[in-house]
GROMACS .gro file of C-alpha atoms in nm:
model
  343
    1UNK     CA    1   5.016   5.910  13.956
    2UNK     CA    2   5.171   6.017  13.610
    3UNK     CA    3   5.016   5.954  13.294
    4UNK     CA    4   5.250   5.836  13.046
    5UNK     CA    5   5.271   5.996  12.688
    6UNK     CA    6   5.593   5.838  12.637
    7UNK     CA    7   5.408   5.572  12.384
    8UNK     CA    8   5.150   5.366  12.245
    9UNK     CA    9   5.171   5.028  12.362
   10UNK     CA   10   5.169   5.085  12.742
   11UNK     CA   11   4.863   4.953  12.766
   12UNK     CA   12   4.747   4.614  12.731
   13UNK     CA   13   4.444   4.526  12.480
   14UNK     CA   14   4.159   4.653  12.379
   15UNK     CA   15   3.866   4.380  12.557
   16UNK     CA   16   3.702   4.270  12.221
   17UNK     CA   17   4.081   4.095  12.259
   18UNK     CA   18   4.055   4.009  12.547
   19UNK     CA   19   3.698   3.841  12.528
   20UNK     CA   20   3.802   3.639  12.226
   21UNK     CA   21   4.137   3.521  12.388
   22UNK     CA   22   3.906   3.408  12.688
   23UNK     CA   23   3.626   3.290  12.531
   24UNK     CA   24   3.806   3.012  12.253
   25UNK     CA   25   4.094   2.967  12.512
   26UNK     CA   26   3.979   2.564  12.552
   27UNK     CA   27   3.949   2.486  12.208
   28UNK     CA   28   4.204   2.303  12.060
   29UNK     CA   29   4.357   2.432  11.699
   30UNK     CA   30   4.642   2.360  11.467
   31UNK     CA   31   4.989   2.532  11.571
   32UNK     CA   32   5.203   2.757  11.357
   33UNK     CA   33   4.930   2.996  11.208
   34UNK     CA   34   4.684   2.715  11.051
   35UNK     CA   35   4.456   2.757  11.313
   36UNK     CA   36   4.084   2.908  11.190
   37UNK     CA   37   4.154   3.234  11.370
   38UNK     CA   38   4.519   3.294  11.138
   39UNK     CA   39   4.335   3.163  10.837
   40UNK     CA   40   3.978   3.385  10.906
   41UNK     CA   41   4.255   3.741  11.011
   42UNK     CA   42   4.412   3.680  10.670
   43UNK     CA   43   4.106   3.655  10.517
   44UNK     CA   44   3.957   3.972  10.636
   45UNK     CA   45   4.306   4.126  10.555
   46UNK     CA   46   4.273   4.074  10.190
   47UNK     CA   47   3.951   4.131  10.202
   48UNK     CA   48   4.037   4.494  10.351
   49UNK     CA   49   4.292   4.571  10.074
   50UNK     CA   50   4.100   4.438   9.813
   51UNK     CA   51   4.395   4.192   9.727
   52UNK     CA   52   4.322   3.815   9.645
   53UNK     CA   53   4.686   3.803   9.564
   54UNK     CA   54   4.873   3.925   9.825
   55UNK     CA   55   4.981   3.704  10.098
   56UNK     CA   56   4.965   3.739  10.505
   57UNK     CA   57   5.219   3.669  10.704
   58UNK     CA   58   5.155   3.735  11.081
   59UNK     CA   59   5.488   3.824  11.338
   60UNK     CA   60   5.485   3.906  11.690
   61UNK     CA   61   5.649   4.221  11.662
   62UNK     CA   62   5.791   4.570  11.399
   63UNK     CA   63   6.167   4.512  11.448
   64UNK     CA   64   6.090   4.116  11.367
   65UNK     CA   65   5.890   4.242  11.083
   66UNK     CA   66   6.148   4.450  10.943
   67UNK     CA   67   6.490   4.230  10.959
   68UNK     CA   68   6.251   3.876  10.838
   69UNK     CA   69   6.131   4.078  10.542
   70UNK     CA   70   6.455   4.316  10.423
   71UNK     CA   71   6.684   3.991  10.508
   72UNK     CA   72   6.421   3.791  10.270
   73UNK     CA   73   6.406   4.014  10.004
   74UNK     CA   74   6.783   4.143   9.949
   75UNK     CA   75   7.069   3.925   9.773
   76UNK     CA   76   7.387   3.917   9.991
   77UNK     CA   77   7.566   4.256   9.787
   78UNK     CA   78   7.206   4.476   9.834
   79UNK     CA   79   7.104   4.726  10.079
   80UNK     CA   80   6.828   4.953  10.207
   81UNK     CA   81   6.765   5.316  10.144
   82UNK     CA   82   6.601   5.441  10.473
   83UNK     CA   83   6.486   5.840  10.596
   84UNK     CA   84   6.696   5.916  10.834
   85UNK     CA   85   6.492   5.903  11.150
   86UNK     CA   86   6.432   5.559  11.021
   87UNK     CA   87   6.339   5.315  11.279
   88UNK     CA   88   6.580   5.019  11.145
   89UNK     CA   89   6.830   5.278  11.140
   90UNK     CA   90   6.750   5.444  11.501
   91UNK     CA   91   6.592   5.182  11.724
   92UNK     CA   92   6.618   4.868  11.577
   93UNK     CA   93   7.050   4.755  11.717
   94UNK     CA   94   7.168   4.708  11.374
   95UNK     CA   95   6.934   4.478  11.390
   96UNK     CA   96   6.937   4.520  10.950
   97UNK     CA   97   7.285   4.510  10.984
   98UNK     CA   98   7.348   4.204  11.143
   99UNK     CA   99   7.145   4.028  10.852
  100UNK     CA  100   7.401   4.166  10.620
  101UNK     CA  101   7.302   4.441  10.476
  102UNK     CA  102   7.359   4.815  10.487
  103UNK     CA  103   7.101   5.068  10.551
  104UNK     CA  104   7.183   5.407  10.378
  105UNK     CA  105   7.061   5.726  10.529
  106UNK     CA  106   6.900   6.047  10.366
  107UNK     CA  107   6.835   6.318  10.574
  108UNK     CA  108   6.488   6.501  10.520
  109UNK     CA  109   6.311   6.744  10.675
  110UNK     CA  110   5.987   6.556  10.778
  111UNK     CA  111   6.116   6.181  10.781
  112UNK     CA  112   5.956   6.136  10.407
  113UNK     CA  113   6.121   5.962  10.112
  114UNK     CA  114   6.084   6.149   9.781
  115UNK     CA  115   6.214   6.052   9.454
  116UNK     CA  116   6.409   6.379   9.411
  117UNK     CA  117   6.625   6.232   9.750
  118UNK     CA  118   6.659   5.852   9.650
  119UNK     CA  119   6.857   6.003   9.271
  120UNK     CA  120   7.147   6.116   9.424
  121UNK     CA  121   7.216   5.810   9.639
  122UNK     CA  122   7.178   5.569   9.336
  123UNK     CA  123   7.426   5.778   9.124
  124UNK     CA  124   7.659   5.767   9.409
  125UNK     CA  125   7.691   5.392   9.381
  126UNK     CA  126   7.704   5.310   9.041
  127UNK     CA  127   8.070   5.233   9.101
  128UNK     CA  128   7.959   4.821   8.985
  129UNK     CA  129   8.092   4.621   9.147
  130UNK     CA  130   8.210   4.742   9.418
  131UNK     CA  131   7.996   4.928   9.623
  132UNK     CA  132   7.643   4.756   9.772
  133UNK     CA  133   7.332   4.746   9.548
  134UNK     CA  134   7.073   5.014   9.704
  135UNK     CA  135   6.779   4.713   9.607
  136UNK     CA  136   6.482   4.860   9.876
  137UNK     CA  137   6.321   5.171   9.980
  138UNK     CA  138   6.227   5.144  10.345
  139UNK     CA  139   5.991   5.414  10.405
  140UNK     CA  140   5.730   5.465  10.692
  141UNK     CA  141   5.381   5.554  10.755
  142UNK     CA  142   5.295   5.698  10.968
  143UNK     CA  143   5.668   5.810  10.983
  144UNK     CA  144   5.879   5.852  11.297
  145UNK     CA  145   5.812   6.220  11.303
  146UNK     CA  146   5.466   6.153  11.306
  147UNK     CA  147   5.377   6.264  10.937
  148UNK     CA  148   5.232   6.099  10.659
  149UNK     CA  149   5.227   6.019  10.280
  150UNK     CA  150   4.967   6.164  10.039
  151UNK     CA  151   4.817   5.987   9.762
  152UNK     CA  152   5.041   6.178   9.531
  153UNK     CA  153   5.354   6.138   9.696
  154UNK     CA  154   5.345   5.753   9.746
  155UNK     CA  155   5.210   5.683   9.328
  156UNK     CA  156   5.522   5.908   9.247
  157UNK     CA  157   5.750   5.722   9.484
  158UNK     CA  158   5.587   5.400   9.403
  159UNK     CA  159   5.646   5.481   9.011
  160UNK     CA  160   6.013   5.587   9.085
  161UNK     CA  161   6.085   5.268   9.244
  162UNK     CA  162   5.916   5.044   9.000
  163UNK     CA  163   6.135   5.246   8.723
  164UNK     CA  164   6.456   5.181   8.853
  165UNK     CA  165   6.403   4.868   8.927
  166UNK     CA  166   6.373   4.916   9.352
  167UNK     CA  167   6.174   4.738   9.579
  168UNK     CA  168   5.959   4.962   9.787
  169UNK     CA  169   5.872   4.849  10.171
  170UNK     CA  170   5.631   5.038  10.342
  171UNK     CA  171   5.683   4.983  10.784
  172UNK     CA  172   5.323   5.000  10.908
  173UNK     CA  173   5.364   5.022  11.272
  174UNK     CA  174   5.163   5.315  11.303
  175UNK     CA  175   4.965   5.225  10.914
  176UNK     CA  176   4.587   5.287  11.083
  177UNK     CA  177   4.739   5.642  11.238
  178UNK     CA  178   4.845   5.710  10.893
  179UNK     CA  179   4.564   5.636  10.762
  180UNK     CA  180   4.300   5.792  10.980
  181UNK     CA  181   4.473   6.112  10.957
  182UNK     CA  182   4.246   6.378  10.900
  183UNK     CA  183   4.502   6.527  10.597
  184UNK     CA  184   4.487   6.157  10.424
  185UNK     CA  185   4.339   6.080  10.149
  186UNK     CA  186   4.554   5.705  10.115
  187UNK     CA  187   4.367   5.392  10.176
  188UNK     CA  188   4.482   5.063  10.300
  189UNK     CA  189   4.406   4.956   9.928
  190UNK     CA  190   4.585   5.192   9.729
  191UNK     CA  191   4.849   5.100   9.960
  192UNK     CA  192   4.845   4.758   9.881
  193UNK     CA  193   4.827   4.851   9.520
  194UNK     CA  194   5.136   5.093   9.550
  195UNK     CA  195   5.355   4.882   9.771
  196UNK     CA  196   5.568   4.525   9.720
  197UNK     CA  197   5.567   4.475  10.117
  198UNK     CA  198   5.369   4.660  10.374
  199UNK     CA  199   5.220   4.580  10.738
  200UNK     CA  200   4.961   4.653  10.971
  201UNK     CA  201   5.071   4.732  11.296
  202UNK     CA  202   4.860   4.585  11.599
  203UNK     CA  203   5.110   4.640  11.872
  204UNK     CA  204   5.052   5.039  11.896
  205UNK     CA  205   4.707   4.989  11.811
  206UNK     CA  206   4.518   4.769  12.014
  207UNK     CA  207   4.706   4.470  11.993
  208UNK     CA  208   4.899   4.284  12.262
  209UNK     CA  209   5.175   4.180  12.047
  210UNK     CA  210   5.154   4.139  11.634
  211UNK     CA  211   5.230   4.251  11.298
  212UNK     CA  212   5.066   4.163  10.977
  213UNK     CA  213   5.316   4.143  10.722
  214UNK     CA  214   5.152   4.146  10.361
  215UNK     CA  215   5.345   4.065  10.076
  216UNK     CA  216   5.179   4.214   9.704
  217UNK     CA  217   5.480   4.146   9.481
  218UNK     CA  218   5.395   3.744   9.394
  219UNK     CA  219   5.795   3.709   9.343
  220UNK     CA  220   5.829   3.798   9.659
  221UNK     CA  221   5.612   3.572   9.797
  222UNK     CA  222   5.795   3.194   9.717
  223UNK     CA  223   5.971   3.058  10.020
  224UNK     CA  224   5.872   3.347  10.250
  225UNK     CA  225   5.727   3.115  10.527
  226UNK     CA  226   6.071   2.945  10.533
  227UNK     CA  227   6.258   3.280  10.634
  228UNK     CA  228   5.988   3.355  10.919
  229UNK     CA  229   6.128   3.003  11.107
  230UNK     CA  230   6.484   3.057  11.049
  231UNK     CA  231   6.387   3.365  11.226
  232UNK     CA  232   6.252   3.261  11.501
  233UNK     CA  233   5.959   3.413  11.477
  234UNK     CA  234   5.670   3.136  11.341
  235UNK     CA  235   5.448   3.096  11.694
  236UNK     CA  236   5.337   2.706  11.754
  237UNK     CA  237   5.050   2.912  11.935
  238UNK     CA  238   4.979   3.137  11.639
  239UNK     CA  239   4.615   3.174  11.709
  240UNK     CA  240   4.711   3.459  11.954
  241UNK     CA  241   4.837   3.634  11.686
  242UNK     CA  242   4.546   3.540  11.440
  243UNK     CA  243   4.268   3.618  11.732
  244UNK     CA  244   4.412   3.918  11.792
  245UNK     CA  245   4.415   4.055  11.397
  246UNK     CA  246   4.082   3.875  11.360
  247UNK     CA  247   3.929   4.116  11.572
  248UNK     CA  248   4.044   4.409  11.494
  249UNK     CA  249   4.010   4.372  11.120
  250UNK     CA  250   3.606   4.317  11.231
  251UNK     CA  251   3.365   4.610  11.205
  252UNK     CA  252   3.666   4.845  11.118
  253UNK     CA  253   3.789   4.840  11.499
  254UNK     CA  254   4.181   4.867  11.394
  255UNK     CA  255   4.099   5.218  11.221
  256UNK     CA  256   3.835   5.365  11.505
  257UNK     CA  257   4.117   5.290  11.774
  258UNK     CA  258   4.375   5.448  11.588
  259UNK     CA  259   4.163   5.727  11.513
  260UNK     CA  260   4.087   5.793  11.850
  261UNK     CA  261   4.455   5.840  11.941
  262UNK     CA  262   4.481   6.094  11.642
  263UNK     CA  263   4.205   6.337  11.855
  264UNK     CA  264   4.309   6.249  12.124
  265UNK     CA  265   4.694   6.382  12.016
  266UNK     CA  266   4.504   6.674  11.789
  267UNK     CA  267   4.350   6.839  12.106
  268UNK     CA  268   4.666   6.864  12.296
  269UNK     CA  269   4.868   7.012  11.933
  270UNK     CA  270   4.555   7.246  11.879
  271UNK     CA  271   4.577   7.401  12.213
  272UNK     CA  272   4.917   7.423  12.197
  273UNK     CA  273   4.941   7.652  11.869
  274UNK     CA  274   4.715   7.858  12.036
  275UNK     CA  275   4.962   7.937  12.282
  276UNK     CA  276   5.180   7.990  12.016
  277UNK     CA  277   5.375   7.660  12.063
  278UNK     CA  278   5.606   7.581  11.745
  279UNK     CA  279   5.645   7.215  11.657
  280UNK     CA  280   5.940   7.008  11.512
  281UNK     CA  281   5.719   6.910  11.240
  282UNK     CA  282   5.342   6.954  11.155
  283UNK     CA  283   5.196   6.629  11.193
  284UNK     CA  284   4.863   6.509  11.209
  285UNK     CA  285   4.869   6.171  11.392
  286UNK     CA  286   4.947   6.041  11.717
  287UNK     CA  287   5.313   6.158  11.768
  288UNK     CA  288   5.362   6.511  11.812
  289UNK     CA  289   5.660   6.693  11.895
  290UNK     CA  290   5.591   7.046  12.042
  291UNK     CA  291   5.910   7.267  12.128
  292UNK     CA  292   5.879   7.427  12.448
  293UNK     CA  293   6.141   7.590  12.721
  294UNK     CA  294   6.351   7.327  12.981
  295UNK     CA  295   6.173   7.515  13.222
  296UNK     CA  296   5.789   7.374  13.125
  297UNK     CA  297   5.958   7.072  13.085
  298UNK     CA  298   6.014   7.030  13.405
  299UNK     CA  299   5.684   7.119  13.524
  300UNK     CA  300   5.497   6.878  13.297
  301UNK     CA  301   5.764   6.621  13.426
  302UNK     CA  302   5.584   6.617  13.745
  303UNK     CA  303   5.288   6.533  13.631
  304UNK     CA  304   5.350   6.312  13.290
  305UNK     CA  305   5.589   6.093  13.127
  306UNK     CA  306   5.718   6.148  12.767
  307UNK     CA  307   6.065   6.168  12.559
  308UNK     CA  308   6.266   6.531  12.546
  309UNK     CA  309   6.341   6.427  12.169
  310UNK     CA  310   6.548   6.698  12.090
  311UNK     CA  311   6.781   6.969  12.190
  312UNK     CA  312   6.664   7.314  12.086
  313UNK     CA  313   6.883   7.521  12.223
  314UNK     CA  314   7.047   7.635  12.571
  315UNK     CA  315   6.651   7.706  12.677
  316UNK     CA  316   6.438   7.507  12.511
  317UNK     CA  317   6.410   7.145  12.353
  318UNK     CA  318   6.126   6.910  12.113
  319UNK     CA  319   5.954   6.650  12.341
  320UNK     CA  320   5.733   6.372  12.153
  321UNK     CA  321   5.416   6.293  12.291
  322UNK     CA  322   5.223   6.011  12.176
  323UNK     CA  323   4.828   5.913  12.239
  324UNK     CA  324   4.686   5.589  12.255
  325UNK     CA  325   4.416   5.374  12.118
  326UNK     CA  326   4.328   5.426  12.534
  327UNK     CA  327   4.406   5.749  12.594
  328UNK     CA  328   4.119   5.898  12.774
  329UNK     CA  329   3.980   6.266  12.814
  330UNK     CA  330   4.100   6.312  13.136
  331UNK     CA  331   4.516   6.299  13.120
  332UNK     CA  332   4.459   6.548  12.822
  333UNK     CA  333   4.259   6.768  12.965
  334UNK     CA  334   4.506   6.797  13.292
  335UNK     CA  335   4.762   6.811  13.031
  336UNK     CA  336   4.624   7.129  12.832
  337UNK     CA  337   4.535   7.265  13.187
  338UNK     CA  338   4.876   7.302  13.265
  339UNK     CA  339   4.956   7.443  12.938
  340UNK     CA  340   4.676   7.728  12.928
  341UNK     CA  341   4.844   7.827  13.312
  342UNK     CA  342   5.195   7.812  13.200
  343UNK     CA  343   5.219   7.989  12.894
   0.00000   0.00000   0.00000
């Protein structure tokens, strides 16, 4: 049987989950998030980011997340600055787009937003009126290449935004991988602090479906609930989304299981340098993206399941691998095994 690195939401959910979902599954509770479960995950959220302000907003899912809170924020004329690799720009169907508003790309080496990038695309549409408004920064961490913002970088993009009058919108799909990241030194606080919008992703971490969305800019906040209906997206049931972020905001569970998957994917990159393996990018997370020959990607094709991400050349191409909150010792050791015979 294959073991698939292809993701990290293959799995189902982690049984602390599973146990609550059971165990309160005949109690009644109010519908559409008011249920104690919603109200006691928002709670702990603050709590977390050390933000009696902000407000919590919980979604089933990151592409929901994304369109309900760019298509909330921006006037009509305004758009988004993304990275390219972007996931609104890459995997989301125009899903931005079909809310109205553009999404303008800047290519960078390792899918990271820096002030120095976002300069050039605001003087390029100072042409008022009548080009779009660039009104957002849409940045991600961790990113889609699997790296992640520093302190430093996010205060100075954070700073830059707030200068020139941006919004800046931080996609937290992967936010505990980011985090946990044994080169961070951010914290889901400073975060809060640094951010207008930002959320927790449960879906790759532990989570059967769900995104916390967390809103720190209060002007941002008026009327938000109304845009999460229109959308579809307000659950009668919501206490599956607020048992689910209730327990993994306990005892620090949402950060242990996406530290886990950051071993788990370290072991695999470590033994691969050794080898003398050259990656896309250096990350530091769960998504790595090791460039090795067609021919070794066949071989590992017969035994696991991830994405050839990238074309190399005539011989060789960048596959992404990605670890779980439940990715055991055993698929990664059969996976370096082949590796240490191969190479």
């Amino acid at each position: 049987m294959k073991f698939s690195f292809k993701n990290d939401y293959s799995e189902g959910c982690h049984p602390n989950i599973l146990q609550a979902l059971l165990s309160t599954n005949f109690e009644q509770q109010a519908g559409y998030g008011e249920d104690d479960y919603s109200l006691e995950a928002k709670k702990l959220i603050k709590e977390k980011i050390k933000s009696p302000d902000s407000e919590v907003f919980l979604v089933s899912g990151g592409t929901q997340a994304n369109l309900i809170v760019i298509s909330a924020i921006l006037r009509p004329y305004q758009c988004v600055i993304s990275a390219a690799p972007g996931h609104i720009l890459n995997n989301e169907t125009g899903a931005i787009e079909a809310t109205g508003h553009k999404v303008l790309s800047i290519e960078t080496a390792d899918g990271k937003l820096r002030p120095e990038d976002i300069v050039p695309v605001l003087e390029n549409h100072s042409n008022i009126p009548h080009q779009v408004m660039p009104k957002l920064v849409y940045i991600s961490n961790s990113t889609e290449l699997g790296t992640v913002y520093l302190a430093k970088e996010l205060e100075e993009l954070s700073n830059f935004c707030r200068e020139k009058g941006l919004y800046l919108f931080m996609d937290g799909a992967r936010l505990g991988h980011g985090l946990t990241s044994e080169i961070s030194d951010l914290t889901l606080e400073k975060v809060a602090e640094l951010t207008d919008v930002f959320y927790l992703g449960g879906t790759k971490n532990g989570a059967l479906i769900g995104e916390a969305i967390v809103i720190n800019n209060q002007d941002l906040q008026q009327d938000f609930a109304f845009n999460i209906k229109q959308k579809g997206a307000l659950l009668a049931k919501g206490r599956l989304l607020g048992i689910q972020f209730m327990e993994l905001m306990k005892n620090d569970l949402y950060f242990d299981l996406a530290k886990h998957a950051n071993i788990q994917a370290m072991k695999i990159k470590n033994a691969m340098k050794e080898k003398g393996v050259q990656f896309l990018a250096d990350t530091y997370t769960n998504q790595i993206f090791p460039i090795i020959s067609n021919e070794l990607i066949k071989i590992l094709s017969e035994n696991f399941e991830f994405f050839v991400w990238k074309k190399i050349d005539e011989k060789s191409s960048a596959i992404r691998l990605i670890t779980s909150w439940n990715t055991g010792d055993e698929p990664v050791e059969r996976f370096i095994e082949i590796i240490g015979r191969e190479l």
